[in-house]
Amino acid sequence: MQYTDLVRPDVLKQPIYEPGKPIEYVAREYGLEAASILKLASNENPLGPSPMGIEAATKALREAHLYPDGGCWKLREALSTKFDLATDQFIITNGSNEFMTLLCQAFCGPGDEAVMGAQSFIAFKIGVLLAGAKPVEVAMPDMRHDLEAMLAAITDKTKLVYLPCPNNPTGDCHTQAVLEDFIDRLPDHVIFCFDEAYAEYSDDAPDLRPLIARGKKVVCCRTFSKIYGLAAFRVGYAYGHAELMSLLNRVRAPFNVNSIAQAAATAALRDHDHVARAKQVNDAGLKQLAEGFRELGLEYRTEGGNFALIKVENAGQMFETLQQEGIIVRPLKPYLLTKHIRVTVGTETQNARLLSCLRGILKGDKSDASSDERPPR
Ligand SMILES: Cc1ncc(COP(=O)(O)O)c(C=O)c1O
């Protein structure tokens, strides 16, 4: 007997999440120096981690012999103050990815359905499949979530509806008024999961707390991986009704978030300078990239978050060519977008290097792609 005969059938249907290749791996493969490689593949913070977060993490290392605070009390208290919600309205997870898995584990099983956009952030679909439930993927005309079509896709079997704002990779988002109307029309047996991974980059992010207060079945998830620059620590959180959090705590593994990460996240929450600088660099970077793409005659989307989507003839080829030049971007095959690549907004210099490289590639003249900014080989 093979392991595949023994495993739960749902696991065999499960796609494996494909992260980008590590920098050292790409360097070795392409004969480049690791330090010269520019990774614009995972929507990380180009300014690096929150300095206050790193200081706190370094201190916390000294107590690494102790188990972490399994209830993440300090972090929940800090979040409670920031959001003006009760501490029991929060759950802290190992990245917001873990939250999505927990939500699906707790509420979905075989026979259940979860509604999402066909190009919604893929972690949710992975969580649904792992729970043995059925992802119902609703077409996204013009790469925007079609809320009417999502409502129409809801059946008696639907347990969860998922919507990121802005969505990764398409960047689309809906206004407060549109979201409120949508949520008001959701049937009572459905939980609405609102993914706010990039909310801090926005000037007018929707605020669903009033709907939670009104008793709507809404849960919002956020992360320390993006604007706080703590992706390696794996800390995410969600807020919603206390009863929901208490149920999610039943499926959460004990000590799911380590104490170094908890300390980093709690301190980073107070690091207003880092957040402000990251937002400023991102706002300027989005403009710089948009102008650059326009000059290059590329179709692009820079709607929200810290990333842009560009349309190219052959995304696989463009990904490969950029990688040869030492720039790692994100192809979007798992999202069935074979003519687009996603790039993370970098610093001014990093964005300039990307644009220069693209210019060279599009002109079919690699020498431009590798003029001044060419990485040493
Ligand atoms: C929309 C969205 N949600 C959630 C996440 C996952 O974040 P985390 O690192 O907290 O698991 C990402 C990461 O790229 C994302 O784009």
mmCIF file of C-alpha atoms and ligand atoms in Angstrom:
data_model
loop_
_atom_site.group_PDB
_atom_site.id
_atom_site.type_symbol
_atom_site.label_atom_id
_atom_site.label_comp_id
_atom_site.label_asym_id
_atom_site.label_seq_id
_atom_site.Cartn_x
_atom_site.Cartn_y
_atom_site.Cartn_z
ATOM 1 C CA MET A 1 0.000 0.000 0.000
ATOM 2 C CA GLN A 2 1.132 3.513 -0.856
ATOM 3 C CA TYR A 3 0.757 6.547 1.394
ATOM 4 C CA THR A 4 -1.520 7.975 -1.291
ATOM 5 C CA ASP A 5 -3.910 5.060 -0.662
ATOM 6 C CA LEU A 6 -4.000 5.903 3.025
ATOM 7 C CA VAL A 7 -4.268 9.664 2.907
ATOM 8 C CA ARG A 8 -7.638 11.466 3.156
ATOM 9 C CA PRO A 9 -8.929 11.891 -0.438
ATOM 10 C CA ASP A 10 -9.277 15.666 0.151
ATOM 11 C CA VAL A 11 -5.531 15.944 0.586
ATOM 12 C CA LEU A 12 -4.929 14.557 -2.900
ATOM 13 C CA LYS A 13 -7.145 17.297 -4.352
ATOM 14 C CA GLN A 14 -5.140 19.915 -2.513
ATOM 15 C CA PRO A 15 -2.881 22.182 -4.602
ATOM 16 C CA ILE A 16 0.490 22.884 -2.999
ATOM 17 C CA TYR A 17 1.014 26.601 -2.388
ATOM 18 C CA GLU A 18 3.949 27.610 -4.548
ATOM 19 C CA PRO A 19 6.059 30.294 -2.920
ATOM 20 C CA GLY A 20 8.701 32.114 -4.982
ATOM 21 C CA LYS A 21 12.176 30.621 -5.077
ATOM 22 C CA PRO A 22 14.532 31.794 -2.316
ATOM 23 C CA ILE A 23 17.102 34.416 -3.341
ATOM 24 C CA GLU A 24 20.114 32.115 -2.786
ATOM 25 C CA TYR A 25 18.541 29.450 -4.996
ATOM 26 C CA VAL A 26 17.955 31.897 -7.846
ATOM 27 C CA ALA A 27 21.492 33.261 -7.452
ATOM 28 C CA ARG A 28 22.983 29.779 -7.772
ATOM 29 C CA GLU A 29 20.759 28.812 -10.680
ATOM 30 C CA TYR A 30 21.535 31.934 -12.720
ATOM 31 C CA GLY A 31 25.138 32.504 -11.644
ATOM 32 C CA LEU A 32 24.328 35.818 -9.942
ATOM 33 C CA GLU A 33 25.479 37.292 -6.660
ATOM 34 C CA ALA A 34 22.782 36.840 -4.019
ATOM 35 C CA ALA A 35 23.231 40.430 -2.803
ATOM 36 C CA SER A 36 22.428 41.750 -6.276
ATOM 37 C CA ILE A 37 19.100 39.991 -6.556
ATOM 38 C CA LEU A 38 15.981 42.087 -6.259
ATOM 39 C CA LYS A 39 12.984 40.186 -4.940
ATOM 40 C CA LEU A 40 9.718 41.814 -5.937
ATOM 41 C CA ALA A 41 7.710 38.622 -5.742
ATOM 42 C CA SER A 42 5.949 38.409 -2.397
ATOM 43 C CA ASN A 43 4.665 41.885 -1.543
ATOM 44 C CA GLU A 44 7.172 42.332 1.248
ATOM 45 C CA ASN A 45 8.204 45.666 2.711
ATOM 46 C CA PRO A 46 11.232 47.086 0.809
ATOM 47 C CA LEU A 47 12.236 49.124 3.880
ATOM 48 C CA GLY A 48 12.734 45.966 5.896
ATOM 49 C CA PRO A 49 11.279 45.072 9.282
ATOM 50 C CA SER A 50 9.987 47.532 11.851
ATOM 51 C CA PRO A 51 13.080 48.557 13.884
ATOM 52 C CA MET A 52 10.990 48.604 17.075
ATOM 53 C CA GLY A 53 9.784 45.105 16.238
ATOM 54 C CA ILE A 54 13.327 43.817 15.769
ATOM 55 C CA GLU A 55 14.507 45.384 19.030
ATOM 56 C CA ALA A 56 11.678 43.726 20.949
ATOM 57 C CA ALA A 57 12.277 40.396 19.223
ATOM 58 C CA THR A 58 15.967 40.505 20.095
ATOM 59 C CA LYS A 59 15.118 41.047 23.768
ATOM 60 C CA ALA A 60 12.527 38.273 23.672
ATOM 61 C CA LEU A 61 15.153 35.804 22.419
ATOM 62 C CA ARG A 62 16.638 35.747 25.911
ATOM 63 C CA GLU A 63 13.500 34.028 27.156
ATOM 64 C CA ALA A 64 13.367 31.497 24.366
ATOM 65 C CA HIS A 65 13.490 28.656 26.888
ATOM 66 C CA LEU A 66 9.938 29.537 28.006
ATOM 67 C CA TYR A 67 6.780 28.564 26.165
ATOM 68 C CA PRO A 68 5.068 31.542 24.556
ATOM 69 C CA ASP A 69 1.988 33.170 26.023
ATOM 70 C CA GLY A 70 -0.529 30.800 24.430
ATOM 71 C CA GLY A 71 -3.267 33.433 24.564
ATOM 72 C CA CYS A 72 -1.134 36.221 23.007
ATOM 73 C CA TRP A 73 -2.442 38.545 25.723
ATOM 74 C CA LYS A 74 -0.146 41.529 25.218
ATOM 75 C CA LEU A 75 -0.701 41.613 21.499
ATOM 76 C CA ARG A 76 -4.465 41.260 21.876
ATOM 77 C CA GLU A 77 -4.471 44.082 24.427
ATOM 78 C CA ALA A 78 -2.509 46.304 22.066
ATOM 79 C CA LEU A 79 -4.892 45.483 19.222
ATOM 80 C CA SER A 80 -7.890 46.022 21.474
ATOM 81 C CA THR A 81 -6.684 49.579 22.165
ATOM 82 C CA LYS A 82 -5.896 50.247 18.507
ATOM 83 C CA PHE A 83 -9.259 49.019 17.211
ATOM 84 C CA ASP A 84 -11.413 49.922 20.206
ATOM 85 C CA LEU A 85 -12.713 46.357 20.431
ATOM 86 C CA ALA A 86 -12.637 43.881 23.335
ATOM 87 C CA THR A 87 -9.620 41.579 23.717
ATOM 88 C CA ASP A 88 -11.837 38.535 23.222
ATOM 89 C CA GLN A 89 -12.794 39.834 19.790
ATOM 90 C CA PHE A 90 -9.302 38.992 18.475
ATOM 91 C CA ILE A 91 -7.463 35.828 17.549
ATOM 92 C CA ILE A 92 -3.722 35.826 16.786
ATOM 93 C CA THR A 93 -2.529 33.366 14.185
ATOM 94 C CA ASN A 94 0.609 32.140 12.463
ATOM 95 C CA GLY A 95 0.221 34.560 9.603
ATOM 96 C CA SER A 96 -3.249 35.359 8.323
ATOM 97 C CA ASN A 97 -2.884 32.208 6.237
ATOM 98 C CA GLU A 98 -3.359 30.190 9.412
ATOM 99 C CA PHE A 99 -6.486 32.176 10.223
ATOM 100 C CA MET A 100 -8.005 31.222 6.873
ATOM 101 C CA THR A 101 -7.219 27.574 7.492
ATOM 102 C CA LEU A 102 -8.748 27.731 10.984
ATOM 103 C CA LEU A 103 -11.886 29.434 9.726
ATOM 104 C CA CYS A 104 -12.375 26.735 7.100
ATOM 105 C CA GLN A 105 -11.583 23.923 9.542
ATOM 106 C CA ALA A 106 -14.101 25.270 12.027
ATOM 107 C CA PHE A 107 -16.958 26.013 9.652
ATOM 108 C CA CYS A 108 -16.568 23.933 6.493
ATOM 109 C CA GLY A 109 -16.582 20.250 5.790
ATOM 110 C CA PRO A 110 -17.603 17.844 3.045
ATOM 111 C CA GLY A 111 -20.834 19.011 1.426
ATOM 112 C CA ASP A 112 -20.264 22.654 2.361
ATOM 113 C CA GLU A 113 -19.420 25.455 -0.048
ATOM 114 C CA ALA A 114 -17.411 28.658 0.174
ATOM 115 C CA VAL A 115 -17.859 31.473 -2.323
ATOM 116 C CA MET A 116 -14.908 33.519 -3.597
ATOM 117 C CA GLY A 117 -13.721 35.325 -6.703
ATOM 118 C CA ALA A 118 -11.965 33.237 -9.351
ATOM 119 C CA GLN A 119 -8.870 35.420 -8.916
ATOM 120 C CA SER A 120 -9.199 35.926 -5.149
ATOM 121 C CA PHE A 121 -6.085 35.466 -3.018
ATOM 122 C CA ILE A 122 -5.432 31.742 -3.278
ATOM 123 C CA ALA A 123 -4.802 30.846 0.383
ATOM 124 C CA PHE A 124 -8.514 30.873 1.072
ATOM 125 C CA LYS A 125 -9.277 28.328 -1.631
ATOM 126 C CA ILE A 126 -6.491 26.121 -0.279
ATOM 127 C CA GLY A 127 -8.078 26.276 3.194
ATOM 128 C CA VAL A 128 -11.506 25.371 1.817
ATOM 129 C CA LEU A 129 -10.164 22.377 -0.109
ATOM 130 C CA LEU A 130 -8.211 21.130 2.882
ATOM 131 C CA ALA A 131 -11.392 21.202 4.959
ATOM 132 C CA GLY A 132 -13.016 18.948 2.344
ATOM 133 C CA ALA A 133 -15.459 21.645 1.262
ATOM 134 C CA LYS A 134 -16.142 22.980 -2.216
ATOM 135 C CA PRO A 135 -14.715 26.306 -3.401
ATOM 136 C CA VAL A 136 -17.282 28.079 -5.570
ATOM 137 C CA GLU A 137 -15.222 30.399 -7.739
ATOM 138 C CA VAL A 138 -17.156 33.275 -9.225
ATOM 139 C CA ALA A 139 -15.928 34.880 -12.455
ATOM 140 C CA MET A 140 -14.306 38.293 -12.072
ATOM 141 C CA PRO A 141 -15.056 40.350 -15.191
ATOM 142 C CA ASP A 142 -12.397 42.990 -15.731
ATOM 143 C CA MET A 143 -10.570 41.434 -12.773
ATOM 144 C CA ARG A 144 -12.993 42.831 -10.214
ATOM 145 C CA HIS A 145 -15.037 40.861 -7.710
ATOM 146 C CA ASP A 146 -18.594 40.751 -9.035
ATOM 147 C CA LEU A 147 -20.599 41.096 -5.837
ATOM 148 C CA GLU A 148 -23.967 40.473 -7.510
ATOM 149 C CA ALA A 149 -22.664 37.239 -9.031
ATOM 150 C CA MET A 150 -21.203 36.254 -5.657
ATOM 151 C CA LEU A 151 -24.598 36.790 -4.008
ATOM 152 C CA ALA A 152 -26.221 34.712 -6.729
ATOM 153 C CA ALA A 153 -23.709 31.895 -6.094
ATOM 154 C CA ILE A 154 -24.766 31.531 -2.461
ATOM 155 C CA THR A 155 -26.849 28.432 -1.713
ATOM 156 C CA ASP A 156 -28.082 26.650 1.421
ATOM 157 C CA LYS A 157 -24.712 24.889 1.441
ATOM 158 C CA THR A 158 -22.671 28.094 1.552
ATOM 159 C CA LYS A 159 -20.865 28.599 4.839
ATOM 160 C CA LEU A 160 -18.282 31.235 3.987
ATOM 161 C CA VAL A 161 -17.921 34.128 1.579
ATOM 162 C CA TYR A 162 -14.437 35.534 1.102
ATOM 163 C CA LEU A 163 -13.437 38.965 -0.148
ATOM 164 C CA PRO A 164 -10.021 40.613 0.076
ATOM 165 C CA CYS A 165 -9.789 44.397 -0.163
ATOM 166 C CA PRO A 166 -7.603 45.125 -1.993
ATOM 167 C CA ASN A 167 -7.411 41.715 -3.543
ATOM 168 C CA ASN A 168 -4.067 40.139 -4.289
ATOM 169 C CA PRO A 169 -3.272 39.948 -7.205
ATOM 170 C CA THR A 170 -5.909 42.083 -8.961
ATOM 171 C CA GLY A 171 -5.897 45.019 -6.502
ATOM 172 C CA ASP A 172 -9.661 45.536 -6.664
ATOM 173 C CA CYS A 173 -11.532 46.839 -3.658
ATOM 174 C CA HIS A 174 -15.055 48.007 -2.897
ATOM 175 C CA THR A 175 -16.242 51.100 -1.072
ATOM 176 C CA GLN A 176 -17.694 51.135 2.426
ATOM 177 C CA ALA A 177 -21.213 51.776 1.085
ATOM 178 C CA VAL A 178 -21.044 48.948 -1.469
ATOM 179 C CA LEU A 179 -19.692 46.535 1.138
ATOM 180 C CA GLU A 180 -22.354 47.452 3.681
ATOM 181 C CA ASP A 181 -25.084 46.850 1.128
ATOM 182 C CA PHE A 182 -23.496 43.516 0.148
ATOM 183 C CA ILE A 183 -23.159 42.340 3.751
ATOM 184 C CA ASP A 184 -26.730 43.368 4.557
ATOM 185 C CA ARG A 185 -27.902 41.110 1.744
ATOM 186 C CA LEU A 186 -25.975 38.038 2.892
ATOM 187 C CA PRO A 187 -28.163 35.300 4.388
ATOM 188 C CA ASP A 188 -27.802 34.632 8.097
ATOM 189 C CA HIS A 189 -26.189 31.204 7.623
ATOM 190 C CA VAL A 190 -23.154 32.723 5.881
ATOM 191 C CA ILE A 191 -19.980 34.121 7.489
ATOM 192 C CA PHE A 192 -18.304 36.929 5.575
ATOM 193 C CA CYS A 193 -14.498 36.881 5.702
ATOM 194 C CA PHE A 194 -12.940 40.218 4.804
ATOM 195 C CA ASP A 195 -9.193 40.094 4.146
ATOM 196 C CA GLU A 196 -7.496 43.396 4.939
ATOM 197 C CA ALA A 197 -3.861 42.339 4.481
ATOM 198 C CA TYR A 198 -3.034 45.640 2.748
ATOM 199 C CA ALA A 199 -5.442 47.985 4.574
ATOM 200 C CA GLU A 200 -2.655 50.108 6.083
ATOM 201 C CA TYR A 201 -1.525 51.156 2.598
ATOM 202 C CA SER A 202 -4.905 52.722 1.887
ATOM 203 C CA ASP A 203 -6.177 56.214 2.761
ATOM 204 C CA ASP A 204 -9.802 55.147 2.782
ATOM 205 C CA ALA A 205 -9.882 51.484 3.794
ATOM 206 C CA PRO A 206 -13.413 50.295 4.595
ATOM 207 C CA ASP A 207 -14.191 49.835 8.280
ATOM 208 C CA LEU A 208 -16.477 46.891 9.008
ATOM 209 C CA ARG A 209 -16.435 47.269 12.799
ATOM 210 C CA PRO A 210 -19.876 48.925 12.825
ATOM 211 C CA LEU A 211 -21.285 45.864 11.052
ATOM 212 C CA ILE A 212 -19.656 43.530 13.568
ATOM 213 C CA ALA A 213 -21.185 45.674 16.339
ATOM 214 C CA ARG A 214 -24.591 45.336 14.641
ATOM 215 C CA GLY A 215 -24.251 41.545 14.912
ATOM 216 C CA LYS A 216 -23.486 40.867 11.254
ATOM 217 C CA LYS A 217 -21.497 37.671 10.707
ATOM 218 C CA VAL A 218 -18.353 39.453 9.617
ATOM 219 C CA VAL A 219 -14.750 38.570 10.414
ATOM 220 C CA CYS A 220 -11.793 40.669 9.272
ATOM 221 C CA CYS A 221 -8.220 39.416 9.008
ATOM 222 C CA ARG A 222 -4.970 41.376 8.907
ATOM 223 C CA THR A 223 -1.265 40.658 8.941
ATOM 224 C CA PHE A 224 2.089 41.889 10.219
ATOM 225 C CA SER A 225 3.725 40.562 7.024
ATOM 226 C CA LYS A 226 3.158 43.618 4.863
ATOM 227 C CA ILE A 227 3.443 47.221 6.107
ATOM 228 C CA TYR A 228 5.065 46.183 9.410
ATOM 229 C CA GLY A 229 7.683 44.189 7.493
ATOM 230 C CA LEU A 230 7.522 41.100 9.706
ATOM 231 C CA ALA A 231 6.675 38.405 7.153
ATOM 232 C CA ALA A 232 9.302 35.996 8.490
ATOM 233 C CA PHE A 233 7.771 36.037 11.968
ATOM 234 C CA ARG A 234 4.418 34.787 10.713
ATOM 235 C CA VAL A 235 1.904 36.828 12.686
ATOM 236 C CA GLY A 236 -1.603 37.572 11.556
ATOM 237 C CA TYR A 237 -4.795 38.382 13.412
ATOM 238 C CA ALA A 238 -8.516 38.513 12.948
ATOM 239 C CA TYR A 239 -11.273 40.435 14.696
ATOM 240 C CA GLY A 240 -14.976 39.826 14.839
ATOM 241 C CA HIS A 241 -17.619 38.589 17.245
ATOM 242 C CA ALA A 242 -16.226 37.136 20.511
ATOM 243 C CA GLU A 243 -18.299 33.966 20.068
ATOM 244 C CA LEU A 244 -16.632 33.316 16.712
ATOM 245 C CA MET A 245 -13.164 33.813 18.230
ATOM 246 C CA SER A 246 -13.953 31.389 21.019
ATOM 247 C CA LEU A 247 -14.925 28.739 18.444
ATOM 248 C CA LEU A 248 -11.778 29.361 16.403
ATOM 249 C CA ASN A 249 -9.690 28.955 19.555
ATOM 250 C CA ARG A 250 -10.986 25.380 19.745
ATOM 251 C CA VAL A 251 -9.311 24.490 16.438
ATOM 252 C CA ARG A 252 -6.164 26.546 16.999
ATOM 253 C CA ALA A 253 -3.028 24.613 17.956
ATOM 254 C CA PRO A 254 -1.614 25.506 21.381
ATOM 255 C CA PHE A 255 1.235 28.061 21.199
ATOM 256 C CA ASN A 256 0.593 28.700 17.498
ATOM 257 C CA VAL A 257 2.500 32.016 17.569
ATOM 258 C CA ASN A 258 5.985 32.000 19.075
ATOM 259 C CA SER A 259 7.025 34.519 21.715
ATOM 260 C CA ILE A 260 9.683 36.233 19.569
ATOM 261 C CA ALA A 261 7.056 36.916 16.918
ATOM 262 C CA GLN A 262 4.519 38.098 19.506
ATOM 263 C CA ALA A 263 7.050 40.561 20.943
ATOM 264 C CA ALA A 264 7.982 41.837 17.470
ATOM 265 C CA ALA A 265 4.366 42.328 16.434
ATOM 266 C CA THR A 266 3.342 44.044 19.684
ATOM 267 C CA ALA A 267 6.201 46.540 19.370
ATOM 268 C CA ALA A 268 5.709 47.036 15.620
ATOM 269 C CA LEU A 269 2.136 48.113 16.262
ATOM 270 C CA ARG A 270 3.561 51.195 18.042
ATOM 271 C CA ASP A 271 6.151 51.844 15.314
ATOM 272 C CA HIS A 272 4.203 54.653 13.681
ATOM 273 C CA ASP A 273 7.313 56.080 11.985
ATOM 274 C CA HIS A 274 8.053 52.858 10.156
ATOM 275 C CA VAL A 275 4.457 52.468 9.029
ATOM 276 C CA ALA A 276 4.275 56.088 7.859
ATOM 277 C CA ARG A 277 7.559 55.784 5.952
ATOM 278 C CA ALA A 278 6.487 52.512 4.359
ATOM 279 C CA LYS A 279 3.224 54.092 3.215
ATOM 280 C CA GLN A 280 5.013 57.147 1.833
ATOM 281 C CA VAL A 281 7.532 55.025 -0.098
ATOM 282 C CA ASN A 282 4.705 52.831 -1.390
ATOM 283 C CA ASP A 283 2.552 55.780 -2.528
ATOM 284 C CA ALA A 284 5.516 57.286 -4.377
ATOM 285 C CA GLY A 285 6.513 53.888 -5.769
ATOM 286 C CA LEU A 286 3.042 53.209 -7.149
ATOM 287 C CA LYS A 287 3.156 56.539 -8.994
ATOM 288 C CA GLN A 288 6.686 55.893 -10.263
ATOM 289 C CA LEU A 289 5.763 52.445 -11.540
ATOM 290 C CA ALA A 290 2.504 53.632 -13.112
ATOM 291 C CA GLU A 291 4.355 56.371 -15.003
ATOM 292 C CA GLY A 292 7.081 53.958 -16.048
ATOM 293 C CA PHE A 293 4.639 51.312 -17.263
ATOM 294 C CA ARG A 294 2.719 53.970 -19.193
ATOM 295 C CA GLU A 295 5.896 55.150 -20.900
ATOM 296 C CA LEU A 296 6.667 51.567 -21.840
ATOM 297 C CA GLY A 297 3.192 51.184 -23.293
ATOM 298 C CA LEU A 298 2.336 48.417 -20.850
ATOM 299 C CA GLU A 299 -1.196 47.746 -19.653
ATOM 300 C CA TYR A 300 -1.051 47.784 -15.872
ATOM 301 C CA ARG A 301 -3.107 47.970 -12.675
ATOM 302 C CA THR A 302 -1.972 49.780 -9.565
ATOM 303 C CA GLU A 303 -5.220 49.898 -7.641
ATOM 304 C CA GLY A 304 -4.217 49.250 -4.065
ATOM 305 C CA GLY A 305 -1.793 47.508 -1.784
ATOM 306 C CA ASN A 306 1.961 47.387 -2.390
ATOM 307 C CA PHE A 307 1.960 45.678 -5.768
ATOM 308 C CA ALA A 308 1.171 46.211 -9.424
ATOM 309 C CA LEU A 309 -0.051 43.928 -12.132
ATOM 310 C CA ILE A 310 1.342 44.235 -15.639
ATOM 311 C CA LYS A 311 0.109 42.653 -18.809
ATOM 312 C CA VAL A 312 2.733 41.039 -21.006
ATOM 313 C CA GLU A 313 2.574 38.828 -24.051
ATOM 314 C CA ASN A 314 4.031 35.782 -22.359
ATOM 315 C CA ALA A 315 4.158 35.947 -18.567
ATOM 316 C CA GLY A 316 6.227 32.775 -18.184
ATOM 317 C CA GLN A 317 8.880 34.104 -20.547
ATOM 318 C CA MET A 318 8.930 37.557 -18.931
ATOM 319 C CA PHE A 319 9.286 36.006 -15.471
ATOM 320 C CA GLU A 320 12.204 33.905 -16.710
ATOM 321 C CA THR A 321 13.953 36.797 -18.481
ATOM 322 C CA LEU A 322 13.614 39.105 -15.476
ATOM 323 C CA GLN A 323 14.949 36.375 -13.255
ATOM 324 C CA GLN A 324 18.002 35.984 -15.488
ATOM 325 C CA GLU A 325 18.559 39.696 -14.904
ATOM 326 C CA GLY A 326 18.352 39.177 -11.151
ATOM 327 C CA ILE A 327 14.777 40.404 -10.577
ATOM 328 C CA ILE A 328 12.296 37.958 -9.107
ATOM 329 C CA VAL A 329 8.642 38.755 -9.817
ATOM 330 C CA ARG A 330 5.483 36.700 -9.528
ATOM 331 C CA PRO A 331 3.936 34.785 -12.423
ATOM 332 C CA LEU A 332 0.242 34.177 -11.834
ATOM 333 C CA LYS A 333 -0.500 30.788 -13.345
ATOM 334 C CA PRO A 334 -2.315 29.522 -10.228
ATOM 335 C CA TYR A 335 -4.736 32.432 -10.766
ATOM 336 C CA LEU A 336 -5.120 31.440 -14.434
ATOM 337 C CA LEU A 337 -3.588 34.763 -15.434
ATOM 338 C CA THR A 338 -1.050 33.709 -18.038
ATOM 339 C CA LYS A 339 -0.556 37.164 -19.513
ATOM 340 C CA HIS A 340 0.154 39.013 -16.285
ATOM 341 C CA ILE A 341 2.939 39.259 -13.783
ATOM 342 C CA ARG A 342 2.733 40.818 -10.337
ATOM 343 C CA VAL A 343 5.490 43.033 -9.033
ATOM 344 C CA THR A 344 5.927 44.354 -5.517
ATOM 345 C CA VAL A 345 6.464 48.085 -5.152
ATOM 346 C CA GLY A 346 10.076 48.630 -4.138
ATOM 347 C CA THR A 347 12.166 51.634 -3.187
ATOM 348 C CA GLU A 348 12.736 54.338 -5.813
ATOM 349 C CA THR A 349 16.023 52.714 -6.874
ATOM 350 C CA GLN A 350 14.529 49.247 -7.016
ATOM 351 C CA ASN A 351 11.573 50.446 -9.088
ATOM 352 C CA ALA A 352 13.955 52.240 -11.456
ATOM 353 C CA ARG A 353 15.944 49.036 -11.905
ATOM 354 C CA LEU A 354 12.790 47.074 -12.693
ATOM 355 C CA LEU A 355 11.620 49.671 -15.225
ATOM 356 C CA SER A 356 15.024 49.865 -16.877
ATOM 357 C CA CYS A 357 15.164 46.098 -17.136
ATOM 358 C CA LEU A 358 11.654 45.927 -18.595
ATOM 359 C CA ARG A 359 12.591 48.616 -21.121
ATOM 360 C CA GLY A 360 15.548 46.541 -22.283
ATOM 361 C CA ILE A 361 13.519 43.360 -22.529
ATOM 362 C CA LEU A 362 10.662 45.005 -24.417
ATOM 363 C CA LYS A 363 13.102 46.582 -26.877
ATOM 364 C CA GLY A 364 14.663 43.168 -27.307
ATOM 365 C CA ASP A 365 17.917 44.751 -26.232
ATOM 366 C CA LYS A 366 19.208 43.213 -23.060
ATOM 367 C CA SER A 367 22.059 45.719 -22.894
ATOM 368 C CA ASP A 368 19.588 48.397 -21.806
ATOM 369 C CA ALA A 369 18.117 46.024 -19.264
ATOM 370 C CA SER A 370 21.552 45.676 -17.846
ATOM 371 C CA SER A 371 23.063 49.124 -18.182
ATOM 372 C CA ASP A 372 24.125 50.902 -14.971
ATOM 373 C CA GLU A 373 21.834 48.920 -12.758
ATOM 374 C CA ARG A 374 22.867 45.525 -14.018
ATOM 375 C CA PRO A 375 23.651 43.244 -11.100
ATOM 376 C CA PRO A 376 27.166 41.874 -10.951
ATOM 377 C CA ARG A 377 27.370 38.279 -12.077
HETATM 378 C C1 LIG B 1 -4.660 39.207 0.383
HETATM 379 C C2 LIG B 1 -3.680 38.519 1.278
HETATM 380 N N1 LIG B 1 -4.116 37.988 2.403
HETATM 381 C C3 LIG B 1 -3.292 37.343 3.240
HETATM 382 C C4 LIG B 1 -1.954 37.196 2.952
HETATM 383 C C5 LIG B 1 -1.104 36.325 3.819
HETATM 384 O O1 LIG B 1 -0.430 36.979 4.772
HETATM 385 P P1 LIG B 1 0.328 36.236 5.923
HETATM 386 O O2 LIG B 1 1.767 36.429 5.660
HETATM 387 O O3 LIG B 1 -0.136 36.939 7.164
HETATM 388 O O4 LIG B 1 -0.062 34.797 5.968
HETATM 389 C C6 LIG B 1 -1.434 37.742 1.786
HETATM 390 C C7 LIG B 1 -0.015 37.568 1.448
HETATM 391 O O5 LIG B 1 0.476 37.814 0.409
HETATM 392 C C8 LIG B 1 -2.329 38.420 0.916
HETATM 393 O O6 LIG B 1 -1.896 38.931 -0.236
#
